[in-house]
Amino acid sequence: MSALPVSTSSAVAEPAWRFIGGGTPMRDMVQAHAWEDTPLGPIAGWPASLRTSVGIVLHSVHPMFLWWGEQLVQVYNDAYVPCFGAGKHPAALGQPGRECWPETWPIIGPQIDCVRNGGESQWYADNLVPIWRNGRIEDVYWSYTYTPVFDEHDRVGGVLVVCTETTSQVLAERRRHGLDMLARSLLNCRSEQDVLASIAQCVADNAADLHGVELYHGDPPVEQGDGTLVIRSAELQLCDDLALVFRLSPRLPLDHNYRQFLEQITAAVCATLSRLESDRALAQAMAESERLNIDLNMSSRIKDEFLAMLGHELRNPLAPIVTALKLMKLRDTGSANEQAVIQRQVDHLVRLVDDLLDVSRIASGKVELRKETVALADVLNKAIEMTSPLLEQKQHQLLVDLPTARWHGDPARLAQVVSNLLSNAARYTPAGGHITLSTRIKGDCLQIQVTDDGNGIAPTLLPHIFDLFVQGNRQLDRAKGGLGIGLALVRNLVQMHGGEVSAYSAGEGRGSTFTLTLPGSVVAEAETPAAAAPETMAGHGASVLVVDDNQDAADSLGDLLGALGYSATVAYDPAHAIVAAGGAMPQVAILDIGLPGMDGFELAGHLRGLPDGAALKLIALSGYGQEHDKSRSRAAGFDAHLVKPVNIAELQTVLDTQIG
């Protein structure tokens, strides 16, 4: 046996004191304390139960302390010392509990008595127990348990306390809720009086944090006292002439989190007042514009005539430009790059002119739909073909779900609508983004969706996104935008088909989804019969398990695999996936990496550990596709790594490789 290390502390070397230990401030303080002057008496006379309890406390790394005897004499460890703040420690060591905690005894006294009088252990979560520290009564929240400690006579000799201060978590959640409620209230404000009412309601709802808030335009007129804090909007790099004066709670320290909470209130109020000011300026500008346009007797007829004239007049110079460009290509091969530039710009200008003419024709009732029954896939492929140069230029990934149904309508106009939506998605999505074109058929109703993960749409813009000449904010990388008439044209053409179009976005930077609904347009009797499906089946019935907590994503991928000829099983969580695989081990498992509770890497290990799991082929499915993400999948035993949204061709290739 190796020799035990020899302690350098003479106190620790004493066999009777080894339970205390040494080498930390509180252990050394307990050893040196004059216990003979307390009801506990000298350490040498302590009973074994007290020694054991004190040893547990002093050797624990979690905040703990012990009340012992009728007077509840206190012993606590190093981890508990920071909870005291300034004012009680070190006098609290060996002090009776009631003397140490007079301010909070009405709360904890009955709880202690309950345990001492034969009650069971008690657990209190996020309980408010105000204490005196740092020179004031502070609101402090704790999660703690009171446990009886029995002495040599099998009676309750003391109470062991294991505790954690949760003040920061409780305050953070409370303030987060307060800010959320304030933001909702401010969203409905239409005047500064509404803002003042929202501030007053915020004070009432957050009385533990706020004792009052006053709003000033410019600096507050008088010097504020110690219980207040002035936050100027200029300090937050917001509007320059606003200030909020907060009357603070005397029971909370003005720390970083408290100040940040007040700054967030200031920012929300300033943003709302700025919005109101912008709305007023916009209203004034609109009124002025209306006044100026009265003299011109603006009407839809004059506007439509102007647009029609403009479109036709622009076509006049376009015709010779296009002709000259063709001649240049025939005669001059030394300026191919310059010709390509001219061709792209001419194509762009032609499209703008076409949009102008279409808007004017639709508005004047001169457009007639040329309806026929066609394969819907052909129409959508035409739209993709029209958009492919822009998609390739910006290196977007396009995921397409093409149906086999036949559709009755104007194929040229539907291709124009879908192409317009795809072009917008490509233009307003940063390079290398993801765009999805999907369809859904319910009876004779067709629904087409174009989804991207691009710049999104601001909430204030969303209700007007289909209005004429409306566009989002342009950045330098979107300098090739249109005139703001494309979506108005989309809406008009869809309405002419008896359908509707809608837009959704979670906000700026969070992508967008445009949905076309065309009722009564699917020709059911001409749909591809189910018996013909095996000719396009590529999966040959191979079993595939799909695991994704996004049920829509899981179901749609399962349906796609079924359409490709695979036998697909879908699970929405790891537990059901393990049960499904245990019942019938699939040949391939497609696992979402970001599963809750048990991620895809851990689930892969469980599946491989099941009977017949060693031969299971694993495909990782993730929103992250960098090389280090793929390397991590390979290291975890995955055979392939696919990036969301899934490219159908890539999925088919991977499955053919793994199953073949």
XYZ file of C-alpha atoms in Angstrom:
660
model
C 0.000 0.000 0.000
C 1.186 3.502 -0.746
C 1.727 5.823 2.156
C -1.009 8.369 2.854
C -0.035 12.050 2.447
C 0.938 13.721 5.691
C -1.036 16.879 6.552
C 0.946 19.963 7.539
C -1.873 21.143 9.845
C -1.386 20.133 13.441
C -5.129 20.484 14.019
C -5.979 18.039 11.238
C -3.457 15.578 12.581
C -5.429 15.324 15.815
C -7.579 12.191 15.456
C -10.470 13.883 17.252
C -10.523 16.747 14.716
C -9.981 14.944 11.460
C -13.706 15.210 10.652
C -13.282 18.998 10.376
C -10.345 18.980 7.991
C -8.215 21.971 7.145
C -6.738 23.997 4.342
C -9.822 26.149 3.624
C -10.943 29.346 5.373
C -14.050 27.849 6.955
C -12.428 24.584 8.092
C -9.620 26.534 9.731
C -12.133 28.962 11.239
C -14.196 26.112 12.704
C -11.087 24.595 14.256
C -10.033 27.909 15.777
C -13.497 28.967 16.983
C -14.082 29.217 20.749
C -16.819 26.611 20.838
C -16.527 26.366 24.594
C -18.260 29.760 24.704
C -21.250 28.400 22.754
C -23.974 25.936 23.753
C -22.142 23.273 21.706
C -19.154 23.270 24.068
C -15.573 22.255 23.165
C -15.092 20.200 20.039
C -13.637 17.353 22.089
C -17.021 16.922 23.763
C -19.146 16.909 20.636
C -21.255 13.772 20.129
C -20.631 11.558 17.149
C -23.820 12.695 15.393
C -22.713 16.344 15.554
C -19.210 15.465 14.367
C -20.578 13.516 11.418
C -22.964 16.306 10.416
C -20.278 18.994 10.708
C -17.906 16.823 8.655
C -20.489 16.463 5.896
C -21.081 20.214 5.802
C -17.424 21.258 5.824
C -16.378 18.747 3.185
C -19.227 19.554 0.795
C -18.610 21.773 -2.248
C -22.300 22.741 -2.312
C -23.574 25.556 -0.056
C -24.632 23.925 3.231
C -24.990 24.773 6.876
C -26.151 23.088 10.052
C -28.380 24.284 12.883
C -27.768 22.265 16.083
C -29.388 22.127 19.463
C -32.251 24.033 21.005
C -30.673 27.377 20.110
C -29.889 26.247 16.555
C -26.186 27.081 16.724
C -24.814 27.522 13.197
C -21.967 25.825 11.321
C -21.555 26.444 7.569
C -19.040 25.707 4.829
C -16.904 27.702 2.412
C -19.435 27.383 -0.402
C -22.095 29.128 1.669
C -19.967 32.159 2.612
C -20.708 34.167 -0.611
C -24.445 33.900 0.162
C -23.979 36.093 3.242
C -22.738 39.082 1.259
C -21.345 41.684 3.656
C -22.613 42.080 7.203
C -23.141 38.653 8.801
C -20.029 36.580 8.209
C -17.903 35.621 10.173
C -20.012 36.521 13.217
C -22.645 34.017 12.083
C -20.362 31.062 12.919
C -21.465 29.601 16.247
C -24.294 32.143 16.497
C -27.873 31.026 17.316
C -30.059 31.061 14.226
C -32.689 33.458 15.547
C -29.999 36.030 16.420
C -28.370 35.707 13.008
C -31.568 35.866 10.925
C -34.080 38.096 12.770
C -35.264 39.690 9.512
C -36.258 36.380 7.958
C -37.167 34.319 11.020
C -40.941 34.734 10.469
C -40.440 32.772 7.229
C -37.838 30.155 8.086
C -38.650 29.739 11.801
C -41.887 27.793 11.245
C -40.212 25.739 8.514
C -37.411 24.745 10.907
C -39.853 23.961 13.734
C -41.834 21.700 11.408
C -38.733 19.570 10.769
C -37.585 19.604 14.404
C -41.002 18.534 15.656
C -41.010 15.283 13.753
C -41.895 16.485 10.300
C -40.435 15.107 7.105
C -37.720 16.818 5.113
C -38.979 19.883 3.254
C -38.047 21.206 -0.213
C -38.623 24.822 -1.250
C -38.020 25.930 -4.851
C -37.291 29.562 -5.807
C -38.667 30.752 -2.465
C -38.429 34.455 -1.585
C -36.494 34.806 1.674
C -35.315 38.434 2.083
C -32.102 38.782 4.113
C -29.967 41.577 5.471
C -26.786 41.836 3.458
C -24.615 44.527 1.941
C -26.179 47.108 4.255
C -29.829 46.575 3.253
C -32.700 44.130 3.235
C -32.425 42.375 -0.126
C -35.015 40.273 -1.927
C -33.226 36.936 -2.286
C -34.635 33.756 -3.815
C -33.503 30.297 -2.746
C -34.062 26.675 -3.569
C -33.354 24.745 -0.380
C -34.145 21.682 1.665
C -34.418 21.224 5.444
C -33.450 17.730 6.634
C -33.634 16.486 10.247
C -30.383 15.179 11.801
C -30.819 12.641 14.594
C -28.587 12.525 17.696
C -27.461 9.589 19.823
C -30.841 9.446 21.549
C -32.688 9.096 18.221
C -34.117 12.570 18.581
C -33.825 15.456 16.153
C -30.620 17.126 17.243
C -30.303 19.537 14.369
C -31.404 20.601 10.918
C -29.193 20.261 7.840
C -29.678 22.880 5.125
C -28.632 22.333 1.494
C -29.351 25.438 -0.535
C -28.788 27.278 -3.797
C -29.431 30.954 -4.360
C -31.618 31.353 -7.454
C -32.088 35.117 -7.335
C -30.454 35.768 -10.699
C -32.577 33.137 -12.477
C -35.838 34.274 -10.881
C -35.158 37.940 -11.619
C -34.086 37.157 -15.178
C -37.308 35.264 -15.896
C -39.447 37.907 -14.173
C -37.821 40.717 -16.115
C -37.982 38.797 -19.364
C -41.720 38.429 -18.888
C -42.048 42.118 -18.010
C -40.196 43.158 -21.158
C -42.335 40.859 -23.277
C -45.549 42.339 -21.884
C -44.220 45.876 -22.380
C -43.244 45.102 -25.987
C -46.739 43.767 -26.726
C -48.315 46.844 -25.193
C -46.030 49.252 -27.049
C -46.786 47.510 -30.329
C -50.375 48.770 -30.112
C -49.454 52.358 -29.185
C -50.601 55.045 -31.578
C -49.619 58.158 -29.600
C -47.248 59.320 -26.882
C -50.143 59.158 -24.408
C -50.485 55.471 -25.251
C -46.748 55.044 -24.577
C -47.066 56.753 -21.177
C -49.980 54.456 -20.331
C -47.886 51.415 -21.313
C -45.040 52.627 -19.086
C -47.441 53.086 -16.167
C -48.809 49.574 -16.692
C -45.252 48.213 -16.826
C -44.531 49.818 -13.439
C -47.709 48.327 -11.978
C -46.913 44.873 -13.370
C -43.270 44.981 -12.198
C -43.635 46.586 -8.776
C -40.815 44.478 -7.322
C -38.359 45.987 -9.816
C -39.827 49.409 -10.585
C -41.197 51.973 -8.153
C -41.806 54.530 -10.881
C -40.714 55.667 -14.349
C -40.844 59.163 -15.816
C -40.260 60.093 -19.445
C -38.521 63.358 -20.380
C -37.774 64.956 -23.710
C -34.272 66.221 -23.025
C -32.529 66.149 -19.637
C -34.615 65.761 -16.453
C -35.288 69.210 -14.924
C -33.890 68.463 -11.444
C -31.097 66.363 -9.985
C -32.276 62.922 -9.023
C -31.732 61.223 -5.641
C -29.883 58.053 -4.717
C -32.918 55.854 -5.290
C -33.191 56.797 -8.956
C -31.345 56.097 -12.159
C -31.398 58.256 -15.288
C -30.885 56.493 -18.612
C -30.590 58.716 -21.665
C -31.381 57.373 -25.082
C -28.182 58.906 -26.453
C -26.187 56.605 -24.139
C -27.743 53.661 -25.983
C -27.067 55.261 -29.381
C -30.783 55.713 -29.979
C -32.789 58.926 -30.402
C -30.940 61.905 -28.943
C -33.454 63.823 -26.830
C -35.174 61.291 -24.573
C -34.447 60.260 -20.997
C -36.155 57.841 -18.619
C -35.879 58.326 -14.857
C -36.372 55.088 -12.922
C -37.188 54.950 -9.214
C -35.427 51.797 -8.123
C -36.368 49.104 -5.663
C -34.389 49.580 -2.403
C -34.425 45.794 -1.950
C -32.381 45.021 -5.065
C -28.738 45.830 -5.811
C -28.143 47.965 -8.891
C -26.000 45.378 -10.653
C -25.325 44.815 -14.344
C -28.488 42.759 -14.868
C -30.731 45.334 -13.178
C -29.259 48.146 -15.255
C -29.548 46.090 -18.445
C -33.243 45.519 -17.686
C -33.780 49.267 -17.372
C -31.802 49.918 -20.551
C -34.002 47.440 -22.427
C -37.107 49.269 -21.223
C -35.542 52.539 -22.394
C -34.692 51.047 -25.785
C -38.231 49.676 -26.252
C -39.818 53.028 -25.358
C -37.426 54.965 -27.607
C -38.019 52.585 -30.507
C -41.781 53.020 -30.144
C -41.553 56.813 -29.976
C -39.275 56.772 -33.015
C -41.806 54.612 -34.824
C -44.589 57.023 -33.935
C -42.490 59.926 -35.147
C -41.803 58.084 -38.396
C -45.500 57.319 -38.737
C -46.327 60.989 -38.242
C -43.705 62.002 -40.779
C -44.999 59.390 -43.191
C -48.574 60.555 -42.690
C -47.535 64.142 -43.345
C -45.624 63.069 -46.425
C -48.592 61.076 -47.675
C -50.907 64.033 -47.058
C -48.536 66.289 -48.941
C -48.306 63.771 -51.747
C -52.074 63.547 -51.885
C -52.334 67.331 -52.040
C -49.847 67.501 -54.896
C -51.601 64.729 -56.769
C -55.033 66.313 -56.479
C -54.085 68.782 -59.195
C -53.204 65.862 -61.462
C -56.559 64.148 -60.717
C -54.826 60.833 -60.003
C -56.991 57.942 -60.919
C -56.356 54.345 -61.753
C -57.279 55.051 -65.404
C -54.585 57.726 -65.843
C -52.015 55.590 -64.031
C -52.802 52.575 -66.190
C -52.618 54.629 -69.369
C -49.266 56.051 -68.295
C -47.849 52.606 -67.533
C -49.061 51.263 -70.853
C -47.532 54.191 -72.711
C -44.275 53.858 -70.782
C -44.060 50.142 -71.515
C -44.666 50.605 -75.225
C -42.269 53.532 -75.480
C -39.523 51.535 -73.755
C -39.958 48.724 -76.256
C -39.104 51.063 -79.134
C -35.401 51.484 -78.228
C -35.185 47.892 -77.017
C -35.903 46.412 -80.430
C -32.854 47.901 -82.208
C -30.646 47.225 -79.192
C -31.548 43.529 -79.316
C -31.049 43.402 -83.066
C -27.678 45.152 -82.840
C -26.579 42.726 -80.138
C -27.409 39.752 -82.330
C -25.374 41.273 -85.172
C -22.441 41.832 -82.818
C -22.521 38.145 -81.852
C -22.445 37.159 -85.521
C -19.701 39.539 -86.621
C -17.549 40.181 -83.546
C -16.234 37.323 -81.419
C -13.613 39.404 -79.650
C -16.024 41.073 -77.241
C -17.876 38.033 -75.900
C -17.653 39.203 -72.276
C -19.041 42.645 -73.102
C -21.810 41.068 -75.166
C -22.745 38.824 -72.233
C -23.031 41.861 -69.967
C -25.254 43.659 -72.480
C -27.375 40.523 -72.958
C -28.013 40.126 -69.232
C -28.993 43.766 -68.831
C -31.211 43.706 -71.928
C -32.955 40.558 -70.659
C -33.512 42.270 -67.310
C -34.902 45.381 -68.980
C -37.192 43.292 -71.197
C -38.601 41.604 -68.122
C -39.246 44.953 -66.434
C -41.048 46.209 -69.513
C -43.111 43.005 -69.722
C -44.129 43.425 -66.086
C -45.145 47.032 -66.728
C -47.250 46.025 -69.721
C -48.855 43.122 -67.851
C -49.823 45.325 -64.918
C -51.384 47.908 -67.185
C -53.198 45.269 -69.277
C -54.590 43.507 -66.224
C -55.694 46.790 -64.650
C -57.454 47.809 -67.870
C -59.050 44.377 -68.346
C -57.220 43.604 -71.596
C -55.624 40.301 -70.480
C -57.485 37.094 -71.250
C -56.348 33.782 -69.853
C -55.698 31.046 -72.401
C -56.661 28.011 -70.398
C -55.818 24.445 -71.275
C -55.214 21.179 -69.473
C -51.505 20.438 -69.120
C -49.065 18.450 -67.003
C -48.399 20.599 -63.945
C -44.780 19.395 -63.790
C -44.143 20.860 -67.251
C -45.399 24.267 -66.133
C -43.248 24.283 -63.010
C -40.201 23.087 -64.935
C -40.679 26.016 -67.293
C -40.722 28.388 -64.315
C -37.529 26.828 -62.956
C -35.887 27.116 -66.365
C -36.754 30.829 -66.496
C -35.169 31.382 -63.076
C -32.181 29.062 -63.314
C -29.620 31.693 -64.448
C -30.221 33.768 -61.305
C -30.224 30.665 -59.092
C -26.914 29.530 -60.567
C -25.398 33.002 -60.348
C -26.127 33.174 -56.607
C -25.250 29.492 -56.038
C -28.572 28.700 -54.347
C -29.715 25.176 -53.562
C -33.184 24.544 -54.999
C -35.305 21.695 -53.618
C -38.212 20.825 -55.909
C -41.265 18.654 -55.343
C -43.017 18.163 -58.707
C -46.427 16.450 -58.825
C -47.707 14.099 -61.503
C -51.163 15.722 -61.675
C -52.647 17.575 -64.617
C -53.847 21.139 -64.210
C -56.358 23.348 -66.009
C -55.453 27.002 -66.455
C -53.168 29.329 -68.378
C -49.791 27.520 -68.291
C -47.827 30.549 -69.508
C -49.263 32.775 -66.780
C -48.756 30.174 -64.012
C -45.146 29.689 -65.115
C -44.765 33.487 -65.017
C -46.196 33.612 -61.466
C -43.969 30.824 -60.102
C -40.910 32.195 -61.909
C -41.557 35.601 -60.366
C -41.709 34.103 -56.878
C -38.561 32.032 -57.461
C -36.733 35.116 -58.780
C -37.731 37.139 -55.721
C -36.577 34.316 -53.432
C -33.248 34.111 -55.264
C -32.746 37.887 -55.291
C -33.504 38.418 -51.598
C -31.594 35.383 -50.306
C -27.836 35.694 -49.637
C -25.572 33.651 -51.893
C -25.550 29.936 -51.137
C -29.069 29.957 -49.657
C -31.827 27.368 -49.835
C -35.060 27.679 -51.810
C -37.877 25.139 -51.893
C -40.624 24.788 -54.512
C -43.279 22.410 -53.226
C -46.815 21.464 -54.195
C -49.750 19.949 -52.368
C -52.951 18.635 -53.921
C -56.175 18.239 -51.951
C -58.988 17.019 -54.152
C -59.197 19.471 -57.044
C -57.340 22.223 -55.155
C -53.690 22.986 -55.945
C -51.364 24.667 -53.465
C -47.879 25.823 -54.484
C -45.316 27.108 -51.972
C -42.012 28.898 -52.529
C -39.917 29.033 -49.357
C -36.485 30.568 -48.770
C -34.123 31.146 -45.837
C -33.206 34.651 -46.978
C -33.691 38.197 -45.732
C -37.322 37.795 -44.713
C -39.978 40.507 -44.560
C -40.405 43.144 -41.865
C -43.735 42.888 -39.979
C -44.667 46.432 -41.034
C -44.108 45.591 -44.705
C -45.839 42.195 -44.762
C -49.458 43.485 -45.046
C -48.475 45.581 -48.100
C -46.102 43.173 -49.819
C -48.493 42.612 -52.786
C -49.203 46.317 -53.318
C -47.896 48.036 -56.431
C -44.396 49.592 -56.178
C -43.794 48.109 -52.697
C -40.340 46.654 -51.962
C -38.241 45.763 -48.961
C -35.130 47.694 -48.008
C -32.425 47.267 -50.623
C -28.828 46.471 -49.832
C -25.906 46.777 -52.202
C -26.044 43.090 -53.041
C -29.656 43.520 -54.188
C -29.041 46.361 -56.582
C -30.608 44.347 -59.432
C -34.105 44.470 -57.941
C -37.190 45.228 -59.989
C -39.704 48.041 -59.870
C -41.824 46.632 -57.078
C -44.573 45.420 -59.415
C -43.735 41.695 -59.604
C -45.765 40.625 -56.552
C -48.674 42.851 -57.555
C -48.632 41.056 -60.900
C -48.526 37.678 -59.127
C -51.589 38.537 -57.063
C -53.540 39.771 -60.095
C -52.798 36.691 -62.182
C -53.629 34.314 -59.312
C -56.914 36.135 -58.653
C -57.759 35.885 -62.347
C -57.502 32.105 -61.895
C -59.945 32.308 -58.976
C -57.195 31.718 -56.433
C -55.363 33.612 -53.729
C -51.768 34.216 -52.721
C -50.374 34.897 -49.255
C -46.995 35.691 -47.741
C -45.512 34.725 -44.378
C -42.261 35.655 -42.677
C -41.126 35.365 -39.058
C -39.307 38.671 -39.501
C -36.244 40.199 -41.093
C -33.411 37.716 -41.556
C -35.719 34.713 -41.012
C -36.769 33.784 -44.536
C -40.189 33.912 -46.173
C -42.883 31.667 -47.642
C -45.282 32.526 -50.473
C -48.325 30.271 -50.922
C -50.559 30.055 -54.003
C -53.946 28.378 -53.659
C -55.797 27.556 -56.877
C -59.108 25.794 -56.148
C -60.940 23.745 -58.754
C -57.953 23.584 -61.076
C -56.670 19.999 -60.706
C -58.045 17.572 -63.264
C -58.515 14.484 -61.115
C -59.556 12.099 -63.866
C -56.284 12.672 -65.709
C -54.009 12.068 -62.736
C -51.428 9.334 -63.091
C -53.054 6.087 -61.899
C -51.545 4.419 -58.879
C -50.807 1.245 -60.852
C -48.195 3.096 -62.892
C -46.229 4.106 -59.817
C -43.984 1.007 -59.651
C -42.394 2.023 -62.969
C -40.776 5.039 -61.249
C -40.117 3.296 -57.955
C -36.416 3.338 -57.241
C -36.411 2.020 -53.682
C -37.596 -1.527 -54.442
C -39.306 -1.687 -51.034
C -36.143 -1.141 -48.966
C -36.993 -0.207 -45.361
C -36.016 3.269 -44.155
C -36.553 4.770 -40.683
C -36.966 8.584 -40.579
C -36.493 10.306 -37.193
C -37.210 14.053 -36.925
C -38.937 15.994 -34.110
C -40.413 18.342 -36.752
C -43.475 16.280 -37.602
C -44.193 18.050 -40.886
C -40.610 17.519 -42.028
C -40.647 13.871 -40.948
C -44.007 13.129 -42.586
C -43.108 14.861 -45.845
C -39.791 12.998 -46.090
C -41.585 9.739 -45.317
C -44.134 10.456 -48.061
C -41.327 11.270 -50.491
C -39.538 8.020 -49.700
C -42.793 6.151 -50.196
C -43.228 7.784 -53.585
C -39.696 6.709 -54.496
C -40.525 3.076 -53.704
C -39.127 2.742 -50.179
C -40.923 1.324 -47.163
C -40.708 4.307 -44.806
C -41.341 4.381 -41.056
C -41.527 7.766 -39.296
C -40.713 8.535 -35.647
C -40.835 11.946 -33.993
C -38.590 11.259 -30.999
C -35.699 8.936 -30.051
C -37.782 6.717 -27.772
C -40.256 5.796 -30.502
C -37.388 5.351 -32.961
C -35.733 2.773 -30.670
C -39.047 0.946 -30.230
C -39.663 0.906 -33.992
C -36.158 -0.349 -34.776
C -36.356 -2.951 -32.038
C -39.499 -4.364 -33.589
C -38.146 -4.467 -37.137
C -34.621 -3.255 -37.831
C -34.640 -1.086 -40.988
C -31.942 -1.177 -43.633
C -31.338 2.576 -43.406
C -32.034 5.177 -40.689
C -32.163 8.895 -41.517
C -31.612 10.710 -38.200
C -32.099 14.401 -37.457
C -29.019 15.419 -35.455
C -30.808 18.128 -33.429
C -33.275 15.841 -31.619
C -34.453 16.885 -28.120
C -33.279 14.956 -25.097
C -31.085 12.540 -27.069
C -29.314 13.925 -30.130
C -28.861 12.004 -33.356
C -25.323 10.924 -32.469
C -26.466 9.278 -29.236
C -29.500 7.734 -30.919
C -27.229 6.225 -33.586
C -25.278 4.395 -30.893
C -28.485 2.997 -29.354
C -29.765 1.789 -32.714
C -26.452 0.127 -33.590
C -26.567 -1.645 -30.215
C -29.929 -3.299 -30.924
C -30.128 -6.832 -32.356
C -29.232 -6.749 -36.069
C -28.230 -3.103 -35.626
C -24.619 -3.617 -36.632
C -25.585 -3.714 -40.313
C -27.789 -0.606 -40.098
C -26.828 2.182 -42.529
C -26.982 5.628 -40.914
C -27.609 8.937 -42.702
C -27.253 12.180 -40.735
C -29.744 14.999 -41.426
C -28.709 18.459 -40.243
C -29.068 22.158 -40.949
C -25.279 22.431 -40.725
C -23.157 21.290 -43.629
C -19.636 22.570 -43.021
C -16.762 20.129 -43.359
C -16.303 19.839 -39.597
C -20.014 18.929 -39.261
C -19.616 16.141 -41.804
C -16.401 14.979 -40.128
C -18.214 14.727 -36.806
C -20.928 12.605 -38.434
C -18.342 10.268 -39.924
C -16.618 9.972 -36.554
C -19.968 9.046 -34.966
C -20.407 6.171 -37.424
C -22.734 7.779 -39.969
C -22.403 6.594 -43.549
C -23.570 9.874 -45.112
C -24.434 13.461 -44.151
C -27.301 15.386 -45.805
C -28.018 19.096 -45.340
C -31.529 20.507 -44.849
C -33.532 21.101 -46.948
C -32.845 17.776 -48.623
C -31.947 17.726 -52.299
C -34.038 14.897 -53.710
C -31.462 13.839 -56.288
C -28.729 13.748 -53.635
C -30.992 11.755 -51.287
C -31.730 9.221 -54.022
C -28.028 8.866 -54.833
C -27.102 8.328 -51.164
C -29.837 5.738 -50.654
C -28.891 3.875 -53.833
C -25.273 3.817 -52.649
C -26.056 2.593 -49.130
C -28.690 0.006 -50.072
C -27.058 -1.135 -53.315
